[in-house]
Tab-separated table of C-alpha atoms and ligand atoms in Angstrom:
chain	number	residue	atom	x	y	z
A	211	UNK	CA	110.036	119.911	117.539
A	212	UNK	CA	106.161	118.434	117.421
A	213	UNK	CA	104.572	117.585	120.280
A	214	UNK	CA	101.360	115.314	119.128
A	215	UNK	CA	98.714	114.157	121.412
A	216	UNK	CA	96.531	111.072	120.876
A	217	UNK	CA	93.537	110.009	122.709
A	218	UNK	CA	91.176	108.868	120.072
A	219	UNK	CA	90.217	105.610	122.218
A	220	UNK	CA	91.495	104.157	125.480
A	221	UNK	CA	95.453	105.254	124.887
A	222	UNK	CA	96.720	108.919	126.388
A	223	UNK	CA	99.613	109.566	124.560
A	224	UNK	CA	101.916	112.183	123.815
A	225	UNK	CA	105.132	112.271	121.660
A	226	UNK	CA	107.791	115.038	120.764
A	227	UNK	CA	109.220	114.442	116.913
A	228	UNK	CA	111.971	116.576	115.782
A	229	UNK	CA	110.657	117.739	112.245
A	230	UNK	CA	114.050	117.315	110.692
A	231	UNK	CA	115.642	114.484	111.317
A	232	UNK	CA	111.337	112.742	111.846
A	233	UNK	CA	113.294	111.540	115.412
A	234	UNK	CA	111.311	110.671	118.052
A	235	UNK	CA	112.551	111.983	121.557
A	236	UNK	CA	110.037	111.407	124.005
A	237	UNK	CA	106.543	109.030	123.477
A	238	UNK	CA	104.891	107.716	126.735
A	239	UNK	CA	101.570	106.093	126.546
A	240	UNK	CA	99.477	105.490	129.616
A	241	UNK	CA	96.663	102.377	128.187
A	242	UNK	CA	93.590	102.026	130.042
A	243	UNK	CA	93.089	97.895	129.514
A	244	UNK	CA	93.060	96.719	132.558
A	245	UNK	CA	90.214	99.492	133.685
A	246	UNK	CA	87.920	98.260	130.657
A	247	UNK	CA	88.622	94.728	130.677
A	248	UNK	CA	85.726	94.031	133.352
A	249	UNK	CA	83.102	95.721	131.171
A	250	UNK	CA	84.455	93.475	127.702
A	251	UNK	CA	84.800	97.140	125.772
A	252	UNK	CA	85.933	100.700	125.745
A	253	UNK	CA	83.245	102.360	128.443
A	254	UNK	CA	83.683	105.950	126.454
A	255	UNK	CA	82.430	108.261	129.791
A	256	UNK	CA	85.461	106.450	131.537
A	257	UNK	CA	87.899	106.761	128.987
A	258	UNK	CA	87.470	110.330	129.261
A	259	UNK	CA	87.818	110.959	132.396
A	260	UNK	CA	91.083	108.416	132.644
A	261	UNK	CA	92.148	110.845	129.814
A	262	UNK	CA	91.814	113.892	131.877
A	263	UNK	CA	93.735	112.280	134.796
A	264	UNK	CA	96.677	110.713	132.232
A	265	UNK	CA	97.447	113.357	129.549
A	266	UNK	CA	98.208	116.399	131.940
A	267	UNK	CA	100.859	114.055	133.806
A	268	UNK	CA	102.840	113.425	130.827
A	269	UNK	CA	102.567	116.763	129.276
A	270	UNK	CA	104.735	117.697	132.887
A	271	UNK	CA	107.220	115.307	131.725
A	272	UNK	CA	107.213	116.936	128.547
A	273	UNK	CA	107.947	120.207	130.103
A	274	UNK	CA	111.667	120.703	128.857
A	275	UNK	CA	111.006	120.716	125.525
A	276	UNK	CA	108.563	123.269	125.695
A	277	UNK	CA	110.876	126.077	124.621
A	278	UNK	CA	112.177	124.095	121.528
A	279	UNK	CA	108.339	123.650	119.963
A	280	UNK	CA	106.943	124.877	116.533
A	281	UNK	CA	103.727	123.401	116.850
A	282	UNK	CA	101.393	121.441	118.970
A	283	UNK	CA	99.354	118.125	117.283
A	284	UNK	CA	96.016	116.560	118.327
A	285	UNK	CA	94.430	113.514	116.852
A	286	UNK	CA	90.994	115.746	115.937
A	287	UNK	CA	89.094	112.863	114.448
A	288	UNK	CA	87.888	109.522	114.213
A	289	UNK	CA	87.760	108.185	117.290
A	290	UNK	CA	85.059	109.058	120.193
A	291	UNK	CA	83.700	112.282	120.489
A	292	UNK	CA	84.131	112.554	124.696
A	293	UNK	CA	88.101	111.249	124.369
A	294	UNK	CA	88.626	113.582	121.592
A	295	UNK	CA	87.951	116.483	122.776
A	296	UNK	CA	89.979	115.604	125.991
A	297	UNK	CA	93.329	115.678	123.496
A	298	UNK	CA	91.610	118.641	121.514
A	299	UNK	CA	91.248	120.639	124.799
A	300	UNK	CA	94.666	119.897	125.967
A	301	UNK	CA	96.436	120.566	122.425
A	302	UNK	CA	94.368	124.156	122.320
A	303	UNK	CA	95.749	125.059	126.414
A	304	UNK	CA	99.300	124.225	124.679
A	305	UNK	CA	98.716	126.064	121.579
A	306	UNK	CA	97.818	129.108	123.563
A	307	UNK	CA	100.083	128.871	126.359
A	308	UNK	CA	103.078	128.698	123.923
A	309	UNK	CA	102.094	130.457	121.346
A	310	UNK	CA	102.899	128.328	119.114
A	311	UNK	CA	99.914	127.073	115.636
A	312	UNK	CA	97.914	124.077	116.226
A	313	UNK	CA	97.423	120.721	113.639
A	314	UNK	CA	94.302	118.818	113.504
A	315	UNK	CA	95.785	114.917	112.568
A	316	UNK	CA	93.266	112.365	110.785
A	317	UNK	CA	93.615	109.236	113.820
A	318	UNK	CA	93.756	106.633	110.279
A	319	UNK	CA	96.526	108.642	108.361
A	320	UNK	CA	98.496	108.537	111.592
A	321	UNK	CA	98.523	104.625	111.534
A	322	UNK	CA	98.999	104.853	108.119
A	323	UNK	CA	102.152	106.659	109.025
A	324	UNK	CA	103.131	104.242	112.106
A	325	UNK	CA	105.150	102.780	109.617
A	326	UNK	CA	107.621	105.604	108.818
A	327	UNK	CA	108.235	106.290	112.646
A	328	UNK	CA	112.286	107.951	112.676
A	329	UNK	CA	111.726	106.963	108.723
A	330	UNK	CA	111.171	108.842	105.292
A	331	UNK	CA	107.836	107.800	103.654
A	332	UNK	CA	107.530	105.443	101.021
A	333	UNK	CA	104.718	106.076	98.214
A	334	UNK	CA	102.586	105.135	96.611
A	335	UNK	CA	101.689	101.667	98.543
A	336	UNK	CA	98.107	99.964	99.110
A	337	UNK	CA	97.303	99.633	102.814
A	338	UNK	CA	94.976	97.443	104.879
A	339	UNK	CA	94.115	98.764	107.611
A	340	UNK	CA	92.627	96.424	110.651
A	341	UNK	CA	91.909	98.221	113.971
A	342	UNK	CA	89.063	98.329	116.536
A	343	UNK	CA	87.441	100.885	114.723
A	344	UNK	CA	88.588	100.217	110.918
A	345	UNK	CA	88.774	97.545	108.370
A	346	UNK	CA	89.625	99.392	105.028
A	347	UNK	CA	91.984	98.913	101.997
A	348	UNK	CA	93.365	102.123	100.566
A	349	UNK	CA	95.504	103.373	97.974
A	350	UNK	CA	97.797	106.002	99.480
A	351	UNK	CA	99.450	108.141	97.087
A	352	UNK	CA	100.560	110.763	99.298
A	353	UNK	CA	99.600	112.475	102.622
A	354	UNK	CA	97.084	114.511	100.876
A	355	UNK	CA	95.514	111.809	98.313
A	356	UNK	CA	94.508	108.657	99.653
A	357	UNK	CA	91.435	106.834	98.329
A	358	UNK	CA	89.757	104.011	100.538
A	359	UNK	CA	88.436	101.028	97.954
A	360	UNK	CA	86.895	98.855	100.971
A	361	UNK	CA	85.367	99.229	103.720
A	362	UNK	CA	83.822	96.748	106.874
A	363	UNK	CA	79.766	97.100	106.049
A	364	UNK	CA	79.007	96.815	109.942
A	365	UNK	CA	81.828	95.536	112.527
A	366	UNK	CA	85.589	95.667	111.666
A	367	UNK	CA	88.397	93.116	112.139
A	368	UNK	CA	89.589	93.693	115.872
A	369	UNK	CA	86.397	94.409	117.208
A	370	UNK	CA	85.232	90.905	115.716
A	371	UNK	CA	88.371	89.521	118.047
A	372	UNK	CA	87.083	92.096	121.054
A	373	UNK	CA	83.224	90.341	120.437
A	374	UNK	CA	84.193	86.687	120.314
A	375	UNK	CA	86.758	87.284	123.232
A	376	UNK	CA	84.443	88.651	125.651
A	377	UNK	CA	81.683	85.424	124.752
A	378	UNK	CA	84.444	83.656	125.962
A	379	UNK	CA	85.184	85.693	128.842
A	380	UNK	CA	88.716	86.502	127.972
A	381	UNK	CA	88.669	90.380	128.614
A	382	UNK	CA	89.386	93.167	126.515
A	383	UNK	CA	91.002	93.733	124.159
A	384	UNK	CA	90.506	90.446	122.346
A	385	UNK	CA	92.792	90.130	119.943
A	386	UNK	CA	95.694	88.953	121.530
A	387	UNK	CA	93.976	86.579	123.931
A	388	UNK	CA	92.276	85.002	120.665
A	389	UNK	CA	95.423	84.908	118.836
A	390	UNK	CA	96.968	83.287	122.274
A	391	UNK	CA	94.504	80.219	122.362
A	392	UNK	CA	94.154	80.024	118.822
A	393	UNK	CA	97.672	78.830	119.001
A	394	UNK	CA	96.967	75.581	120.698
A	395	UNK	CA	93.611	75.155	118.821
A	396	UNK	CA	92.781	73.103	115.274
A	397	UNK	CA	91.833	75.979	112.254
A	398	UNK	CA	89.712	73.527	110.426
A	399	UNK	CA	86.842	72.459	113.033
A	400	UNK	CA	84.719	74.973	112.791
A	401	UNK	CA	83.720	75.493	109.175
A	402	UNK	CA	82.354	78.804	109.928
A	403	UNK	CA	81.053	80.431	106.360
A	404	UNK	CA	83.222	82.872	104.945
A	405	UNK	CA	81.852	86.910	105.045
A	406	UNK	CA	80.730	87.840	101.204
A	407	UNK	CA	82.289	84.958	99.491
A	408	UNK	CA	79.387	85.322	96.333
A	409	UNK	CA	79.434	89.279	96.349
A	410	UNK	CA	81.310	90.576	93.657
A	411	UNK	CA	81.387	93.628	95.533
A	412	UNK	CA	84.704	94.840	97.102
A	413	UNK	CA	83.969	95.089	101.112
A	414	UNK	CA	83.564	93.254	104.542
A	415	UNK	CA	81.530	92.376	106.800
A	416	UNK	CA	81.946	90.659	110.616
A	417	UNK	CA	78.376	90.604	112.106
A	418	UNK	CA	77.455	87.428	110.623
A	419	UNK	CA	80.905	85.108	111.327
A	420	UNK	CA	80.753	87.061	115.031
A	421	UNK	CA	77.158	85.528	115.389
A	422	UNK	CA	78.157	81.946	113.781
A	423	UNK	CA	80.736	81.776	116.854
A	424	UNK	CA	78.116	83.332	119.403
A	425	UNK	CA	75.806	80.059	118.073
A	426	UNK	CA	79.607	77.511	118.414
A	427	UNK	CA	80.018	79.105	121.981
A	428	UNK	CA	76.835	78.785	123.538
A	429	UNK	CA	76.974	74.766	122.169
A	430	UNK	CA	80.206	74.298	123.746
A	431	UNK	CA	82.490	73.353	126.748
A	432	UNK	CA	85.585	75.499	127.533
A	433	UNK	CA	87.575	72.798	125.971
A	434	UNK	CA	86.589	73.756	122.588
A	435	UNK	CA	87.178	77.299	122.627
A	436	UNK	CA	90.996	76.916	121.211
A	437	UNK	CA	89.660	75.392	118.106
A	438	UNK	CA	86.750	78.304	118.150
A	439	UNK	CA	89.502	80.778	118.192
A	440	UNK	CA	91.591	79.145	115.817
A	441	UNK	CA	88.735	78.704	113.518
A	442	UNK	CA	87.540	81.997	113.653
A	443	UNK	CA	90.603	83.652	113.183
A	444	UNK	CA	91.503	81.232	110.367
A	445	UNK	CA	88.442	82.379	108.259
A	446	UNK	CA	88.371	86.226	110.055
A	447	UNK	CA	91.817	86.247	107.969
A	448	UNK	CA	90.333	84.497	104.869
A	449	UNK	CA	87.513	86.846	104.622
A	450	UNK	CA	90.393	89.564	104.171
A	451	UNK	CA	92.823	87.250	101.801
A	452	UNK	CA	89.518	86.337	99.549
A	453	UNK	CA	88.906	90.151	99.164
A	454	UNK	CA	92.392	91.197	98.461
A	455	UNK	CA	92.966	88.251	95.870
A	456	UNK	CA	90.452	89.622	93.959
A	457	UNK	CA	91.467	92.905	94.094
A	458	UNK	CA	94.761	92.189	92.738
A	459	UNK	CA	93.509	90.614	89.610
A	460	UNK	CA	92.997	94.165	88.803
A	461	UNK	CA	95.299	95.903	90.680
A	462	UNK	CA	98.222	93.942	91.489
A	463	UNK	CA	100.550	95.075	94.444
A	464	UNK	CA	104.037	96.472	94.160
A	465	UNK	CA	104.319	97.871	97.822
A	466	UNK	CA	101.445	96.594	100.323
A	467	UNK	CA	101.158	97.649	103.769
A	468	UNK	CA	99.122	96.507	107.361
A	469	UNK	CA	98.552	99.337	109.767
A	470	UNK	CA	96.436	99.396	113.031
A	471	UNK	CA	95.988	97.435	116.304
A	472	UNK	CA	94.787	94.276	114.710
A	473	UNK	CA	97.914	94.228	112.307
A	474	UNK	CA	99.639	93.015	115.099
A	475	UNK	CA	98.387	89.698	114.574
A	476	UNK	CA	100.472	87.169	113.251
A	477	UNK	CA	98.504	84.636	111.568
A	478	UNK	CA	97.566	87.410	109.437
A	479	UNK	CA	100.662	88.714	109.056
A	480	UNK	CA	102.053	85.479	107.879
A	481	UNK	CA	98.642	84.702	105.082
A	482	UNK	CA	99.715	88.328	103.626
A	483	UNK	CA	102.938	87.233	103.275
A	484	UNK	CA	102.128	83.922	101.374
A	485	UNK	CA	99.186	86.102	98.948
A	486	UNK	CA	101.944	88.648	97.930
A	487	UNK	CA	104.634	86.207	97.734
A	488	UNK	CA	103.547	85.419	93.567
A	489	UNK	CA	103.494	89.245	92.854
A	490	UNK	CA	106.871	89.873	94.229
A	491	UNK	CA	105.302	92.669	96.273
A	492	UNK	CA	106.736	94.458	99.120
A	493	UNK	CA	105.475	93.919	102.431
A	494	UNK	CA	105.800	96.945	104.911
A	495	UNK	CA	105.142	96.277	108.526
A	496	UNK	CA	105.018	98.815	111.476
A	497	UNK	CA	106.975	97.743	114.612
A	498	UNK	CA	104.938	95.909	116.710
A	499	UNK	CA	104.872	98.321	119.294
A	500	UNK	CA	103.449	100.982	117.335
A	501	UNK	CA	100.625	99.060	115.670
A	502	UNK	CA	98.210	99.834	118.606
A	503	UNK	CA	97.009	103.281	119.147
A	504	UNK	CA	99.960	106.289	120.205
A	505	UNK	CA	101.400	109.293	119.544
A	506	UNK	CA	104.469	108.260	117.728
A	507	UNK	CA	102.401	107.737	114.511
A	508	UNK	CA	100.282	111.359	115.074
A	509	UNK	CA	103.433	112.863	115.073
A	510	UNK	CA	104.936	111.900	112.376
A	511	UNK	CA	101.590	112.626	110.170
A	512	UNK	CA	102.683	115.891	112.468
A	513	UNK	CA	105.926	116.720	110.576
A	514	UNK	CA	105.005	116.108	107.561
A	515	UNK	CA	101.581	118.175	107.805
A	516	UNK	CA	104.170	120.998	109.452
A	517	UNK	CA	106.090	121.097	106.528
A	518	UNK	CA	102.896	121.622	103.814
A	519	UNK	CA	102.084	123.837	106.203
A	520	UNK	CA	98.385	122.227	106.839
A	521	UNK	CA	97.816	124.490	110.023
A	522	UNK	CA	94.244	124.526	111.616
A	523	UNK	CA	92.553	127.584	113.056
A	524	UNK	CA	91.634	127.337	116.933
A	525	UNK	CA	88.713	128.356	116.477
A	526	UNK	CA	87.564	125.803	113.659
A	527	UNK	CA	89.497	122.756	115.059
A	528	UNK	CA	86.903	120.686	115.958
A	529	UNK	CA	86.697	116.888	117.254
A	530	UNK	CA	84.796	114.825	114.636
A	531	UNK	CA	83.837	111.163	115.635
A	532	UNK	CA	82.908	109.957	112.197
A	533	UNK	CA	85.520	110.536	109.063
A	534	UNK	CA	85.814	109.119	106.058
A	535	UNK	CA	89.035	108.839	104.100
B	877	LIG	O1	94.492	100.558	116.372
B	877	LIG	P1	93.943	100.184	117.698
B	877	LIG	O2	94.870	100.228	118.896
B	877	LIG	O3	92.699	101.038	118.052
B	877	LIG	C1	91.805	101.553	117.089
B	877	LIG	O4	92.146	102.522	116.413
B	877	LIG	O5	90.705	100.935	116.994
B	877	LIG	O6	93.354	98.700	117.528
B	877	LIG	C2	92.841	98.011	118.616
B	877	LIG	C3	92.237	96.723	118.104
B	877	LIG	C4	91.427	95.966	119.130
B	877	LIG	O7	90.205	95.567	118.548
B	877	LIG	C5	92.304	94.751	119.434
B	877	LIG	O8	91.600	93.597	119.849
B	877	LIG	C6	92.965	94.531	118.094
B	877	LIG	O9	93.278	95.838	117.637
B	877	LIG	N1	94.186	93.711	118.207
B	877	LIG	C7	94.313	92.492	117.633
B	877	LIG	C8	95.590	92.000	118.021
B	877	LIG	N2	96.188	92.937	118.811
B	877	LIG	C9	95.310	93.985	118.901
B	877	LIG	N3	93.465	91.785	116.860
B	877	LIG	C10	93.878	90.569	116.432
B	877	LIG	N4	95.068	90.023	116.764
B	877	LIG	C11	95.952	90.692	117.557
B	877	LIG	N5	97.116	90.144	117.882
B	878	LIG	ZN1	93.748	103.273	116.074
């Protein structure tokens, strides 16, 4: 057995995977929400120290298992530095204690692999990835080759969702409580401009539609914000389906995939399903519980890592906030 620690953001989590069957017998998360939500964001100083409280609680629970581990895994990097290193410091303690090697897990391969949770992998598949931290597309080949085609130039998807949410005073995180009120609210009214429509260039970009609603917001009553929801997240989403049209002139999908927090959302869920729908492509989901942030994911990267034997030193394993894939 794996046990896998995350705490890249706001989540402490720990899972134990058995590396061969990929079952998952124990995943608790502890989320720190409601502790942000008055400050509209992820305060990193107190995410660490509600890390430092959270993660050595369920490790006790985890405390049966202990004799049955091969390995401990840590989510070493992206993700902020001061949460990191809370996991990092934890997974080293167990890794000593137990005597048993250490792996260093990538925090975006890990949702990459949310959706093979108690599953075998499928490859090769294109993946969009849409999380608080992330907006990318990438061709995944294997667990070792994965090439990212598009990136977010400045904010990403969800944290466009956490923005707009917290002009409207709705807490954090964002997304869901936009995707709520967008329910009731009318897509078209806002004709917001769509990020990059007459840029050939494959990429996105959230800054400018997140200040076009700061501009609809500060113009209107509270009675308007469903339809400033619905119209943001009706051209957030068409940002994404303009890109990924194009891209599949050249490159057309056979298996696509949506990983990461803001995959969740279902009015984007539902405009992938109607742009794959004419390529017969395959649409892979991860269950909604495990598109947010946890450990499941890490250790499942975990097993199969275990198996290639991609071990890191103690000494060298190191929390990097910034990593490109
Ligand atoms: O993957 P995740 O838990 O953390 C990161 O790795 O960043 O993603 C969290 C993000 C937040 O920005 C949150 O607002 C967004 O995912 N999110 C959503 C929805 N549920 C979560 N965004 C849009 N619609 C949703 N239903
Ligand atoms: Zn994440």
């Amino acid at each position: 057995m794996i046990l896998s620690i995350e705490s890249s953001c706001d989540d402490s989590a720990i899972s134990i995977t058995e590396i061969a069957t990929n079952r998952l017998l124990f995943h608790k998360k502890i989320s720190q929400e409601l502790e942000h939500s008055i400050y509209g964001g992820v305060v990193p100083e107190l995410a660490a120290r509600l890390h430092a409280e959270a993660l050595p609680k369920i490790l006790e629970e985890c405390e049966p298992y202990f004799e049955k581990l091969k390995a401990v895994a840590v989510t070493s990097s992206p993700g902020l530095a001061v949460t990191l290193i809370e996991g990092v410091t934890l997974a080293k303690a167990v890794s000593v204690g137990l005597d048993i090697p250490i792996i260093g897990v990538n925090h975006l391969i890990g949702h990459i692999y949310s959706l093979f949770i108690e599953k075998e992998t499928i490859f090769p598949l294109t993946v969009l990835l849409v999380s608080g931290g992330h907006t990318q597309v990438m061709e995944v080949k294997s667990l070792t080759e994965i090439e990212t085609v598009a990136k977010s130039m400045d904010d990403s998807f969800g944290e466009s969702f956490d923005k707009v949410a917290k002009m409207m005073g709705l807490g954090y995180p964002g997304g869901p409580a936009i995707q709520n009120l967008a329910k009731e609210g009318a897509r078209k009214r806002y004709d917001f401009t769509v990020p990059l429509l007459r840029t050939p260039k494959f990429a996105f970009s959230y800054s400018g539609l997140k200040n076009a609603v700061r501009l609809a917001v500060a113009e209107a009553s509270e009675e308007d914000y469903k339809d400033i929801a619905a119209s943001f997240e009706h051209i957030a989403t068409k940002h994404l389906i303009h890109k990924l049209k194009k891209y599949f002139l050249n490159y057309p999908p056979k298996t696509f995939a949506i990983v990461g927090g803001a995959s969740a959302n279902l009015y984007l869920r539902s405009q992938i399903e109607e742009l794959l729908k004419p390529y017969g492509a395959k649409l892979l989901l991860s269950d909604l519980h495990y598109c947010s942030d946890n450990a499941a994911m890490i250790g499942r990267v975990a097993v199969d890592m275990y198996k290639a034997k991609m071990f890191s030193s103690l000494e060298e394993l190191n929390v990097v906030a910034k990593s490109n894939l």
